[in-house]
Amino acid sequence: MEDAYARSASEVLEFFGVDPSKGLTDVQVAEHARLYGRNVLPQEQSTPFWKLVLKQFDDLLVKILIASAVVSFLLALVDGETGLSAFVEPSVILMILAANAAVGVITETNAEKALEELRAYQADVATVLRNGCFSILPATDIVPGDIVEVCVGCKIPADMRMVEMLSDHLRVDQAILTGESCSVEKELGSTIATNAVYQDKTNILFSGTVVVSGRARAVVVGVGSNTAMGSIRDSMLRTEDEVTPLKKKLDEFGTFLAKVIAGICVLVWIVNIGHFRDPAHGGFLRGAIHYFKIAVALAVAAIPEGLPAVVTTCLALGTKRMARLNAIVRSLPSVETLGCTTVICSDKTGTLTTNMMSVSKICVLHSVNHGPVSAQYSVSGTTYAPEGFVFDNTGIQLEIPAQYPCLLHIAMCSALCNESVIQYNPEKRNYEKIGESTEVALRVLAEKIGLPGFDSMPSALNMLSKHERASYCNHYWENQFKKISILEFSRDRKMMSVLCSRKQMEIMFSKGAPESILSRCTTILCNDDGSTVPLTAAIRAELESRFHSLAGKETLRCLALALKRMPMGQQALSYDDEKDLTFIGLVGMLDPPREEVKNAIQSCMTAGIRVIVVTGDNKTTAESLCKKIGTFDHLEDSAGYSYTASEFEELPAVQKTVALQQMALFTRVEPSHKRMLVEALQHQNEVVAMTGDGVNDAPALKKADIGIAMGSGTAVAKSASDMVLADDNFATIIAAVAEGRAIYNNTKQFIRYMISSNIGEVVCIFVAAVLGIPETLMPVQLLWVNLVTDGLPATAIGFNKQDSDVMKAKPRKVNEAVVTGWLFFRYMVIGAYVGLATIAGFIWWFIYSDTGPKLPYSELMNFDSCSTRETAYPCSVFSDRHPSTVSMTVLVVVEMFNALNNLSENQSLFVIPPWSNLWLVASIGLTILLHMLILYVQPLAVIFSVTPLSWSEWRVVLYLSFPVIIIDEILKFFSRNSCGLRWFPLRYRRDLLPKREERDK
């Protein structure tokens, strides 16, 4: 029943055909169970393991590699190869792909637990009226139409419409659903609000929320998926995981690269059609197959097989660094996403604030000797921990607050006129509440004021264990006074009273709304001497002025405290006793902002990141918080920057767009609004981070580009998020953003390194094919270079130091290409040199090496006709492993020098020397060691078709390799001096890699 909140209780009861005094009959229960289903959240089927595995291979470059492996194997069989040689290359390719797929499957199987965690918020049992009798039933057996009774501490088992109040009032904590910092008072009347949000439905008890005060009966109107909790589940199911900006750019690069590879492979094959009939191949078909093998080798050379592994490794390194900053990353790609975040949508309660009501101001009458002079005290401490001090209006700390009469009686009243509990949880290492937040705040205040009569009181309390300290002072007053009678809070009186007895003296303590308490007071307690004086019109005006200041300007939730001496022997209270009270004082409390939040907000603004505060609280309270934390510092007026959910929804489409571009505060929201805000911002090409801690935040956390949950938040929020803040510190996000930006910069560096290396390999094979010289590098050698000798330095580049000004730059655009025009030209130049140097090493061995055959160049170009003519050298020389070993070694060493070029994009090696990244130096050393291992250890040398090199050959390798540093230093010089690039057209061209928008047309 979707509109139960707008109907009267009798209409709802009539709709379900239920008698509120007897409940449903067994026949009705069976019928309603058939019509509406069970009261459980349906379990989602997990993705089959085989589908997860197949998903990892759904990538164009991966498919090309698989095709290369299959073709390589088939060609080996066609050529008559058997044994190990036929399987080496395809086996290596498939092993690489299996390793990458394993990482992907593990990540995905661990990622999604939020829907399962959501079930933890369902009630286990409920007190249900059926067949005229109450019984405790499993919550899963409840059906719409059931009459359920709830009381303090009950978890609501389903969405229910109030039908009868069994106490003066009923208050429910629905923060997990709406994010409201205070409990909500429920009522029986129907709601007439249009477009009512959860906060407006004051006659509905929502599934999963908790009763903190009172007792009532309600009729079930929604179960399972048809509850507020069920709508959160459905919203999460509709949310698909967003592809991260880096993944988008890498996918675009992969598509671009695949097209280039296909074009070059076809070109190489076509260029060599004239050689298909060469006698060395033994026929046209075999010639075609031979050059097809070269084309496959070219594909293997062009694809950076190690790129996924290196990206994963770099992101994993980033997560370790972020863990040290208390940011626990649950999804690797989100590390990089942080770097381009443009908007942070921050939940207010529990994220920007502590989600713990705390007394911050106390106002009492100091003296009447020179007119009514009030005194105002401030109280430090923002949590439920009994840690904090009381300061006077000059900022001086009170050594023993309890020696002041008004403060002493405030502590008594706070401890006695109170039904909440505060306790220490050793597992979570924090203090927890049971009951109403405002009452818990008063208990904590009593602890901060302390006890009278002990000069060493503050230090003595500190010697207690945390468990004893939690309520030590409260227990003291509860032992001193015996509670006799209680008058519960009611909406018409707006106050609560308790009758206490101590040493044959009866005292009534009262607390409530200031206007209610003041109207019942005739005297007031003075703080200077403890005297009681008449409450004159002047004193009343002074107190009312103080109250309006605290409640209006400072938006504090105010309570007034009072007491009254009662006749000796009185055993009960009546409403008539609540008059002629003695006013003690006012207390102002709030859900305080975290101390570090203001500086974090300023850091966001400096970094070009906009913060939008999103909350279920009312507009005035939220605007007051925004002023305290600096969100409105740059604004003269909040108009146009602060909206309630209903105000925003009523805006025309054009104004909505403008509002989204400047919004700083979004109030009175429910879960669907948070998700809607994230989607709307994403449609404006914003990269959105969403923070939250409640069940209500889960759909938005899942939908956002990066969801950030609080460590103390609900399990549902954590499971739906990409990152968890272990310290609940909003400022940690800023440190994580800086780390994300640094990771992206390093990612760009090693991607460029791998691109230039692969361009070199392509140039090598392409030029060799065009020149008609023997095969320079074998596919298995290319795989070794791509995975091992490229992979280790590329990973080490991820350790490049963070730039000092990383948080002073604006966020990069989502569509910014990883490789731009000028950089692509730079790495084409470097790649071309790498390829030509590799071929040069190959040709050098045949023509100039003392250990080589010293052939004329023309003989090398006509190697395929060697068997058909007389030569002065044996044809077996073209099968020698020396030339390919020299070329492979040149390729490895030149790439090691090129790795040093990538310590910085534009800075010279003289400015950022190699030892600035010792990991890179070590990886280069290890790579050279591994390469020498395959050269000089016989079984490995056979697998990779290489042979040991002499010192003279090594010397030539170094001569051919080192110039890559000189070339890149020249290119870096031009990059630093942009005036020197004005003639270069690529400088002004758009990014060479295809844009997503263009591709989607």
PDB file of N, CA and C in Angstrom, residues 722-800:
ATOM      1  N   ASP A 722      33.779   2.025  -2.796  1.00  0.00           N
ATOM      2  CA  ASP A 722      35.074   1.688  -3.395  1.00  0.00           C
ATOM      3  C   ASP A 722      36.203   1.899  -2.402  1.00  0.00           C
ATOM      4  N   MET A 723      35.956   2.758  -1.399  1.00  0.00           N
ATOM      5  CA  MET A 723      37.000   3.100  -0.442  1.00  0.00           C
ATOM      6  C   MET A 723      36.366   3.336   0.925  1.00  0.00           C
ATOM      7  N   VAL A 724      37.063   2.954   1.975  1.00  0.00           N
ATOM      8  CA  VAL A 724      36.569   3.148   3.343  1.00  0.00           C
ATOM      9  C   VAL A 724      37.581   3.987   4.108  1.00  0.00           C
ATOM     10  N   LEU A 725      37.094   5.031   4.785  1.00  0.00           N
ATOM     11  CA  LEU A 725      37.972   5.870   5.611  1.00  0.00           C
ATOM     12  C   LEU A 725      38.038   5.261   7.005  1.00  0.00           C
ATOM     13  N   ALA A 726      39.179   4.665   7.345  1.00  0.00           N
ATOM     14  CA  ALA A 726      39.311   3.964   8.622  1.00  0.00           C
ATOM     15  C   ALA A 726      39.154   4.914   9.802  1.00  0.00           C
ATOM     16  N   ASP A 727      39.544   6.183   9.627  1.00  0.00           N
ATOM     17  CA  ASP A 727      39.485   7.148  10.726  1.00  0.00           C
ATOM     18  C   ASP A 727      38.260   8.066  10.647  1.00  0.00           C
ATOM     19  N   ASP A 728      37.334   7.796   9.716  1.00  0.00           N
ATOM     20  CA  ASP A 728      36.125   8.623   9.545  1.00  0.00           C
ATOM     21  C   ASP A 728      36.461  10.089   9.299  1.00  0.00           C
ATOM     22  N   ASN A 729      37.652  10.358   8.810  1.00  0.00           N
ATOM     23  CA  ASN A 729      38.139  11.731   8.696  1.00  0.00           C
ATOM     24  C   ASN A 729      37.955  12.235   7.277  1.00  0.00           C
ATOM     25  N   PHE A 730      37.126  13.258   7.120  1.00  0.00           N
ATOM     26  CA  PHE A 730      36.895  13.820   5.785  1.00  0.00           C
ATOM     27  C   PHE A 730      38.214  14.303   5.174  1.00  0.00           C
ATOM     28  N   ALA A 731      39.120  14.776   6.025  1.00  0.00           N
ATOM     29  CA  ALA A 731      40.412  15.284   5.538  1.00  0.00           C
ATOM     30  C   ALA A 731      41.233  14.182   4.870  1.00  0.00           C
ATOM     31  N   THR A 732      40.992  12.925   5.242  1.00  0.00           N
ATOM     32  CA  THR A 732      41.726  11.809   4.631  1.00  0.00           C
ATOM     33  C   THR A 732      41.441  11.735   3.134  1.00  0.00           C
ATOM     34  N   ILE A 733      40.242  12.182   2.732  1.00  0.00           N
ATOM     35  CA  ILE A 733      39.876  12.162   1.314  1.00  0.00           C
ATOM     36  C   ILE A 733      40.847  13.023   0.514  1.00  0.00           C
ATOM     37  N   ILE A 734      41.237  14.168   1.087  1.00  0.00           N
ATOM     38  CA  ILE A 734      42.126  15.086   0.373  1.00  0.00           C
ATOM     39  C   ILE A 734      43.493  14.444   0.141  1.00  0.00           C
ATOM     40  N   ALA A 735      43.999  13.773   1.189  1.00  0.00           N
ATOM     41  CA  ALA A 735      45.277  13.069   1.036  1.00  0.00           C
ATOM     42  C   ALA A 735      45.152  11.963  -0.006  1.00  0.00           C
ATOM     43  N   ALA A 736      43.990  11.307  -0.023  1.00  0.00           N
ATOM     44  CA  ALA A 736      43.768  10.231  -1.003  1.00  0.00           C
ATOM     45  C   ALA A 736      43.673  10.785  -2.416  1.00  0.00           C
ATOM     46  N   VAL A 737      43.063  11.960  -2.580  1.00  0.00           N
ATOM     47  CA  VAL A 737      42.976  12.595  -3.905  1.00  0.00           C
ATOM     48  C   VAL A 737      44.378  12.921  -4.416  1.00  0.00           C
ATOM     49  N   ALA A 738      45.223  13.472  -3.533  1.00  0.00           N
ATOM     50  CA  ALA A 738      46.606  13.795  -3.920  1.00  0.00           C
ATOM     51  C   ALA A 738      47.340  12.537  -4.374  1.00  0.00           C
ATOM     52  N   GLU A 739      47.125  11.444  -3.633  1.00  0.00           N
ATOM     53  CA  GLU A 739      47.766  10.178  -3.993  1.00  0.00           C
ATOM     54  C   GLU A 739      47.231   9.679  -5.325  1.00  0.00           C
ATOM     55  N   GLY A 740      45.921   9.836  -5.555  1.00  0.00           N
ATOM     56  CA  GLY A 740      45.318   9.417  -6.819  1.00  0.00           C
ATOM     57  C   GLY A 740      45.889  10.176  -8.000  1.00  0.00           C
ATOM     58  N   ARG A 741      46.107  11.485  -7.814  1.00  0.00           N
ATOM     59  CA  ARG A 741      46.685  12.292  -8.894  1.00  0.00           C
ATOM     60  C   ARG A 741      48.127  11.868  -9.188  1.00  0.00           C
ATOM     61  N   ALA A 742      48.876  11.590  -8.129  1.00  0.00           N
ATOM     62  CA  ALA A 742      50.265  11.156  -8.330  1.00  0.00           C
ATOM     63  C   ALA A 742      50.308   9.808  -9.046  1.00  0.00           C
ATOM     64  N   ILE A 743      49.391   8.920  -8.682  1.00  0.00           N
ATOM     65  CA  ILE A 743      49.345   7.600  -9.318  1.00  0.00           C
ATOM     66  C   ILE A 743      49.045   7.745 -10.808  1.00  0.00           C
ATOM     67  N   TYR A 744      48.127   8.647 -11.145  1.00  0.00           N
ATOM     68  CA  TYR A 744      47.790   8.840 -12.566  1.00  0.00           C
ATOM     69  C   TYR A 744      48.998   9.368 -13.340  1.00  0.00           C
ATOM     70  N   ASN A 745      49.712  10.324 -12.737  1.00  0.00           N
ATOM     71  CA  ASN A 745      50.907  10.863 -13.404  1.00  0.00           C
ATOM     72  C   ASN A 745      51.919   9.760 -13.665  1.00  0.00           C
ATOM     73  N   ASN A 746      52.126   8.898 -12.678  1.00  0.00           N
ATOM     74  CA  ASN A 746      53.073   7.798 -12.853  1.00  0.00           C
ATOM     75  C   ASN A 746      52.549   6.775 -13.857  1.00  0.00           C
ATOM     76  N   THR A 747      51.217   6.572 -13.844  1.00  0.00           N
ATOM     77  CA  THR A 747      50.614   5.651 -14.810  1.00  0.00           C
ATOM     78  C   THR A 747      50.854   6.140 -16.234  1.00  0.00           C
ATOM     79  N   LYS A 748      50.682   7.450 -16.443  1.00  0.00           N
ATOM     80  CA  LYS A 748      50.945   8.022 -17.769  1.00  0.00           C
ATOM     81  C   LYS A 748      52.394   7.776 -18.183  1.00  0.00           C
ATOM     82  N   GLN A 749      53.308   7.928 -17.225  1.00  0.00           N
ATOM     83  CA  GLN A 749      54.725   7.760 -17.546  1.00  0.00           C
ATOM     84  C   GLN A 749      55.033   6.339 -18.018  1.00  0.00           C
ATOM     85  N   PHE A 750      54.525   5.324 -17.272  1.00  0.00           N
ATOM     86  CA  PHE A 750      54.897   3.963 -17.705  1.00  0.00           C
ATOM     87  C   PHE A 750      54.112   3.522 -18.931  1.00  0.00           C
ATOM     88  N   ILE A 751      52.912   4.098 -19.151  1.00  0.00           N
ATOM     89  CA  ILE A 751      52.191   3.774 -20.392  1.00  0.00           C
ATOM     90  C   ILE A 751      52.970   4.313 -21.588  1.00  0.00           C
ATOM     91  N   ARG A 752      53.468   5.532 -21.451  1.00  0.00           N
ATOM     92  CA  ARG A 752      54.266   6.120 -22.540  1.00  0.00           C
ATOM     93  C   ARG A 752      55.539   5.305 -22.772  1.00  0.00           C
ATOM     94  N   TYR A 753      56.125   4.847 -21.678  1.00  0.00           N
ATOM     95  CA  TYR A 753      57.328   4.026 -21.796  1.00  0.00           C
ATOM     96  C   TYR A 753      57.032   2.752 -22.583  1.00  0.00           C
ATOM     97  N   MET A 754      55.933   2.096 -22.238  1.00  0.00           N
ATOM     98  CA  MET A 754      55.591   0.844 -22.917  1.00  0.00           C
ATOM     99  C   MET A 754      55.196   1.084 -24.370  1.00  0.00           C
ATOM    100  N   ILE A 755      54.518   2.222 -24.634  1.00  0.00           N
ATOM    101  CA  ILE A 755      54.123   2.530 -26.016  1.00  0.00           C
ATOM    102  C   ILE A 755      55.363   2.712 -26.884  1.00  0.00           C
ATOM    103  N   SER A 756      56.310   3.522 -26.381  1.00  0.00           N
ATOM    104  CA  SER A 756      57.512   3.778 -27.184  1.00  0.00           C
ATOM    105  C   SER A 756      58.292   2.492 -27.416  1.00  0.00           C
ATOM    106  N   SER A 757      58.325   1.611 -26.410  1.00  0.00           N
ATOM    107  CA  SER A 757      59.027   0.336 -26.568  1.00  0.00           C
ATOM    108  C   SER A 757      58.353  -0.528 -27.617  1.00  0.00           C
ATOM    109  N   ASN A 758      57.020  -0.584 -27.579  1.00  0.00           N
ATOM    110  CA  ASN A 758      56.300  -1.406 -28.549  1.00  0.00           C
ATOM    111  C   ASN A 758      56.374  -0.832 -29.958  1.00  0.00           C
ATOM    112  N   ILE A 759      56.383   0.501 -30.059  1.00  0.00           N
ATOM    113  CA  ILE A 759      56.571   1.125 -31.371  1.00  0.00           C
ATOM    114  C   ILE A 759      57.916   0.691 -31.944  1.00  0.00           C
ATOM    115  N   GLY A 760      58.935   0.628 -31.073  1.00  0.00           N
ATOM    116  CA  GLY A 760      60.256   0.183 -31.509  1.00  0.00           C
ATOM    117  C   GLY A 760      60.226  -1.231 -32.071  1.00  0.00           C
ATOM    118  N   GLU A 761      59.483  -2.118 -31.390  1.00  0.00           N
ATOM    119  CA  GLU A 761      59.397  -3.498 -31.855  1.00  0.00           C
ATOM    120  C   GLU A 761      58.670  -3.583 -33.210  1.00  0.00           C
ATOM    121  N   VAL A 762      57.610  -2.779 -33.349  1.00  0.00           N
ATOM    122  CA  VAL A 762      56.864  -2.765 -34.615  1.00  0.00           C
ATOM    123  C   VAL A 762      57.752  -2.254 -35.747  1.00  0.00           C
ATOM    124  N   VAL A 763      58.452  -1.161 -35.469  1.00  0.00           N
ATOM    125  CA  VAL A 763      59.365  -0.590 -36.482  1.00  0.00           C
ATOM    126  C   VAL A 763      60.395  -1.614 -36.890  1.00  0.00           C
ATOM    127  N   CYS A 764      60.937  -2.329 -35.906  1.00  0.00           N
ATOM    128  CA  CYS A 764      61.969  -3.344 -36.172  1.00  0.00           C
ATOM    129  C   CYS A 764      61.457  -4.407 -37.152  1.00  0.00           C
ATOM    130  N   ILE A 765      60.298  -4.982 -36.852  1.00  0.00           N
ATOM    131  CA  ILE A 765      59.764  -6.068 -37.695  1.00  0.00           C
ATOM    132  C   ILE A 765      59.302  -5.536 -39.044  1.00  0.00           C
ATOM    133  N   PHE A 766      58.666  -4.365 -39.033  1.00  0.00           N
ATOM    134  CA  PHE A 766      58.146  -3.791 -40.279  1.00  0.00           C
ATOM    135  C   PHE A 766      59.284  -3.452 -41.236  1.00  0.00           C
ATOM    136  N   VAL A 767      60.293  -2.768 -40.716  1.00  0.00           N
ATOM    137  CA  VAL A 767      61.424  -2.356 -41.571  1.00  0.00           C
ATOM    138  C   VAL A 767      62.162  -3.592 -42.089  1.00  0.00           C
ATOM    139  N   ALA A 768      62.344  -4.607 -41.207  1.00  0.00           N
ATOM    140  CA  ALA A 768      63.018  -5.834 -41.630  1.00  0.00           C
ATOM    141  C   ALA A 768      62.248  -6.503 -42.766  1.00  0.00           C
ATOM    142  N   ALA A 769      60.920  -6.510 -42.667  1.00  0.00           N
ATOM    143  CA  ALA A 769      60.099  -7.122 -43.710  1.00  0.00           C
ATOM    144  C   ALA A 769      60.189  -6.337 -45.009  1.00  0.00           C
ATOM    145  N   VAL A 770      60.192  -4.995 -44.901  1.00  0.00           N
ATOM    146  CA  VAL A 770      60.264  -4.148 -46.101  1.00  0.00           C
ATOM    147  C   VAL A 770      61.625  -4.292 -46.777  1.00  0.00           C
ATOM    148  N   LEU A 771      62.709  -4.374 -45.964  1.00  0.00           N
ATOM    149  CA  LEU A 771      64.058  -4.504 -46.527  1.00  0.00           C
ATOM    150  C   LEU A 771      64.312  -5.903 -47.083  1.00  0.00           C
ATOM    151  N   GLY A 772      63.507  -6.871 -46.641  1.00  0.00           N
ATOM    152  CA  GLY A 772      63.677  -8.230 -47.141  1.00  0.00           C
ATOM    153  C   GLY A 772      64.806  -8.978 -46.474  1.00  0.00           C
ATOM    154  N   ILE A 773      65.184  -8.584 -45.251  1.00  0.00           N
ATOM    155  CA  ILE A 773      66.248  -9.296 -44.525  1.00  0.00           C
ATOM    156  C   ILE A 773      65.623 -10.373 -43.654  1.00  0.00           C
ATOM    157  N   PRO A 774      66.406 -11.306 -43.112  1.00  0.00           N
ATOM    158  CA  PRO A 774      65.831 -12.399 -42.305  1.00  0.00           C
ATOM    159  C   PRO A 774      65.044 -11.872 -41.099  1.00  0.00           C
ATOM    160  N   GLU A 775      64.261 -12.760 -40.522  1.00  0.00           N
ATOM    161  CA  GLU A 775      63.434 -12.423 -39.356  1.00  0.00           C
ATOM    162  C   GLU A 775      64.325 -11.967 -38.207  1.00  0.00           C
ATOM    163  N   THR A 776      64.131 -10.714 -37.764  1.00  0.00           N
ATOM    164  CA  THR A 776      65.028 -10.115 -36.767  1.00  0.00           C
ATOM    165  C   THR A 776      64.792 -10.679 -35.370  1.00  0.00           C
ATOM    166  N   LEU A 777      63.531 -10.746 -34.951  1.00  0.00           N
ATOM    167  CA  LEU A 777      63.196 -11.243 -33.622  1.00  0.00           C
ATOM    168  C   LEU A 777      62.087 -12.278 -33.737  1.00  0.00           C
ATOM    169  N   MET A 778      62.186 -13.331 -32.935  1.00  0.00           N
ATOM    170  CA  MET A 778      61.156 -14.359 -32.917  1.00  0.00           C
ATOM    171  C   MET A 778      60.033 -13.930 -31.964  1.00  0.00           C
ATOM    172  N   PRO A 779      58.799 -14.396 -32.201  1.00  0.00           N
ATOM    173  CA  PRO A 779      57.675 -14.025 -31.324  1.00  0.00           C
ATOM    174  C   PRO A 779      57.941 -14.286 -29.838  1.00  0.00           C
ATOM    175  N   VAL A 780      58.567 -15.430 -29.502  1.00  0.00           N
ATOM    176  CA  VAL A 780      58.811 -15.737 -28.098  1.00  0.00           C
ATOM    177  C   VAL A 780      59.802 -14.744 -27.485  1.00  0.00           C
ATOM    178  N   GLN A 781      60.751 -14.244 -28.303  1.00  0.00           N
ATOM    179  CA  GLN A 781      61.679 -13.220 -27.812  1.00  0.00           C
ATOM    180  C   GLN A 781      60.937 -11.908 -27.545  1.00  0.00           C
ATOM    181  N   LEU A 782      59.996 -11.569 -28.424  1.00  0.00           N
ATOM    182  CA  LEU A 782      59.201 -10.348 -28.236  1.00  0.00           C
ATOM    183  C   LEU A 782      58.366 -10.441 -26.956  1.00  0.00           C
ATOM    184  N   LEU A 783      57.807 -11.632 -26.696  1.00  0.00           N
ATOM    185  CA  LEU A 783      57.016 -11.815 -25.480  1.00  0.00           C
ATOM    186  C   LEU A 783      57.875 -11.621 -24.237  1.00  0.00           C
ATOM    187  N   TRP A 784      59.100 -12.150 -24.273  1.00  0.00           N
ATOM    188  CA  TRP A 784      60.018 -11.987 -23.142  1.00  0.00           C
ATOM    189  C   TRP A 784      60.300 -10.502 -22.890  1.00  0.00           C
ATOM    190  N   VAL A 785      60.555  -9.778 -23.962  1.00  0.00           N
ATOM    191  CA  VAL A 785      60.844  -8.343 -23.833  1.00  0.00           C
ATOM    192  C   VAL A 785      59.623  -7.594 -23.296  1.00  0.00           C
ATOM    193  N   ASN A 786      58.450  -7.890 -23.863  1.00  0.00           N
ATOM    194  CA  ASN A 786      57.234  -7.168 -23.459  1.00  0.00           C
ATOM    195  C   ASN A 786      56.852  -7.416 -22.011  1.00  0.00           C
ATOM    196  N   LEU A 787      57.043  -8.656 -21.556  1.00  0.00           N
ATOM    197  CA  LEU A 787      56.575  -8.994 -20.216  1.00  0.00           C
ATOM    198  C   LEU A 787      57.607  -8.712 -19.131  1.00  0.00           C
ATOM    199  N   VAL A 788      58.824  -9.216 -19.327  1.00  0.00           N
ATOM    200  CA  VAL A 788      59.822  -9.148 -18.264  1.00  0.00           C
ATOM    201  C   VAL A 788      60.635  -7.867 -18.337  1.00  0.00           C
ATOM    202  N   THR A 789      61.303  -7.669 -19.464  1.00  0.00           N
ATOM    203  CA  THR A 789      62.221  -6.533 -19.536  1.00  0.00           C
ATOM    204  C   THR A 789      61.488  -5.198 -19.621  1.00  0.00           C
ATOM    205  N   ASP A 790      60.251  -5.189 -20.157  1.00  0.00           N
ATOM    206  CA  ASP A 790      59.447  -3.955 -20.124  1.00  0.00           C
ATOM    207  C   ASP A 790      58.712  -3.820 -18.799  1.00  0.00           C
ATOM    208  N   GLY A 791      58.190  -4.947 -18.299  1.00  0.00           N
ATOM    209  CA  GLY A 791      57.299  -4.906 -17.146  1.00  0.00           C
ATOM    210  C   GLY A 791      57.938  -4.427 -15.863  1.00  0.00           C
ATOM    211  N   LEU A 792      59.163  -4.879 -15.569  1.00  0.00           N
ATOM    212  CA  LEU A 792      59.799  -4.496 -14.295  1.00  0.00           C
ATOM    213  C   LEU A 792      60.083  -2.996 -14.213  1.00  0.00           C
ATOM    214  N   PRO A 793      60.750  -2.383 -15.214  1.00  0.00           N
ATOM    215  CA  PRO A 793      60.966  -0.931 -15.133  1.00  0.00           C
ATOM    216  C   PRO A 793      59.648  -0.142 -15.156  1.00  0.00           C
ATOM    217  N   ALA A 794      58.675  -0.624 -15.942  1.00  0.00           N
ATOM    218  CA  ALA A 794      57.383   0.076 -16.005  1.00  0.00           C
ATOM    219  C   ALA A 794      56.735   0.110 -14.630  1.00  0.00           C
ATOM    220  N   THR A 795      56.804  -1.006 -13.905  1.00  0.00           N
ATOM    221  CA  THR A 795      56.250  -1.047 -12.550  1.00  0.00           C
ATOM    222  C   THR A 795      57.007  -0.097 -11.628  1.00  0.00           C
ATOM    223  N   ALA A 796      58.334  -0.077 -11.758  1.00  0.00           N
ATOM    224  CA  ALA A 796      59.155   0.785 -10.899  1.00  0.00           C
ATOM    225  C   ALA A 796      58.889   2.264 -11.152  1.00  0.00           C
ATOM    226  N   ILE A 797      58.477   2.605 -12.380  1.00  0.00           N
ATOM    227  CA  ILE A 797      58.141   4.010 -12.673  1.00  0.00           C
ATOM    228  C   ILE A 797      56.979   4.457 -11.790  1.00  0.00           C
ATOM    229  N   GLY A 798      56.163   3.502 -11.340  1.00  0.00           N
ATOM    230  CA  GLY A 798      55.071   3.814 -10.419  1.00  0.00           C
ATOM    231  C   GLY A 798      55.541   4.362  -9.088  1.00  0.00           C
ATOM    232  N   PHE A 799      56.842   4.245  -8.792  1.00  0.00           N
ATOM    233  CA  PHE A 799      57.400   4.780  -7.546  1.00  0.00           C
ATOM    234  C   PHE A 799      57.965   6.190  -7.714  1.00  0.00           C
ATOM    235  N   ASN A 800      57.792   6.788  -8.897  1.00  0.00           N
ATOM    236  CA  ASN A 800      58.250   8.177  -9.062  1.00  0.00           C
ATOM    237  C   ASN A 800      57.623   9.059  -7.993  1.00  0.00           C
TER     238      ASN A 800
END
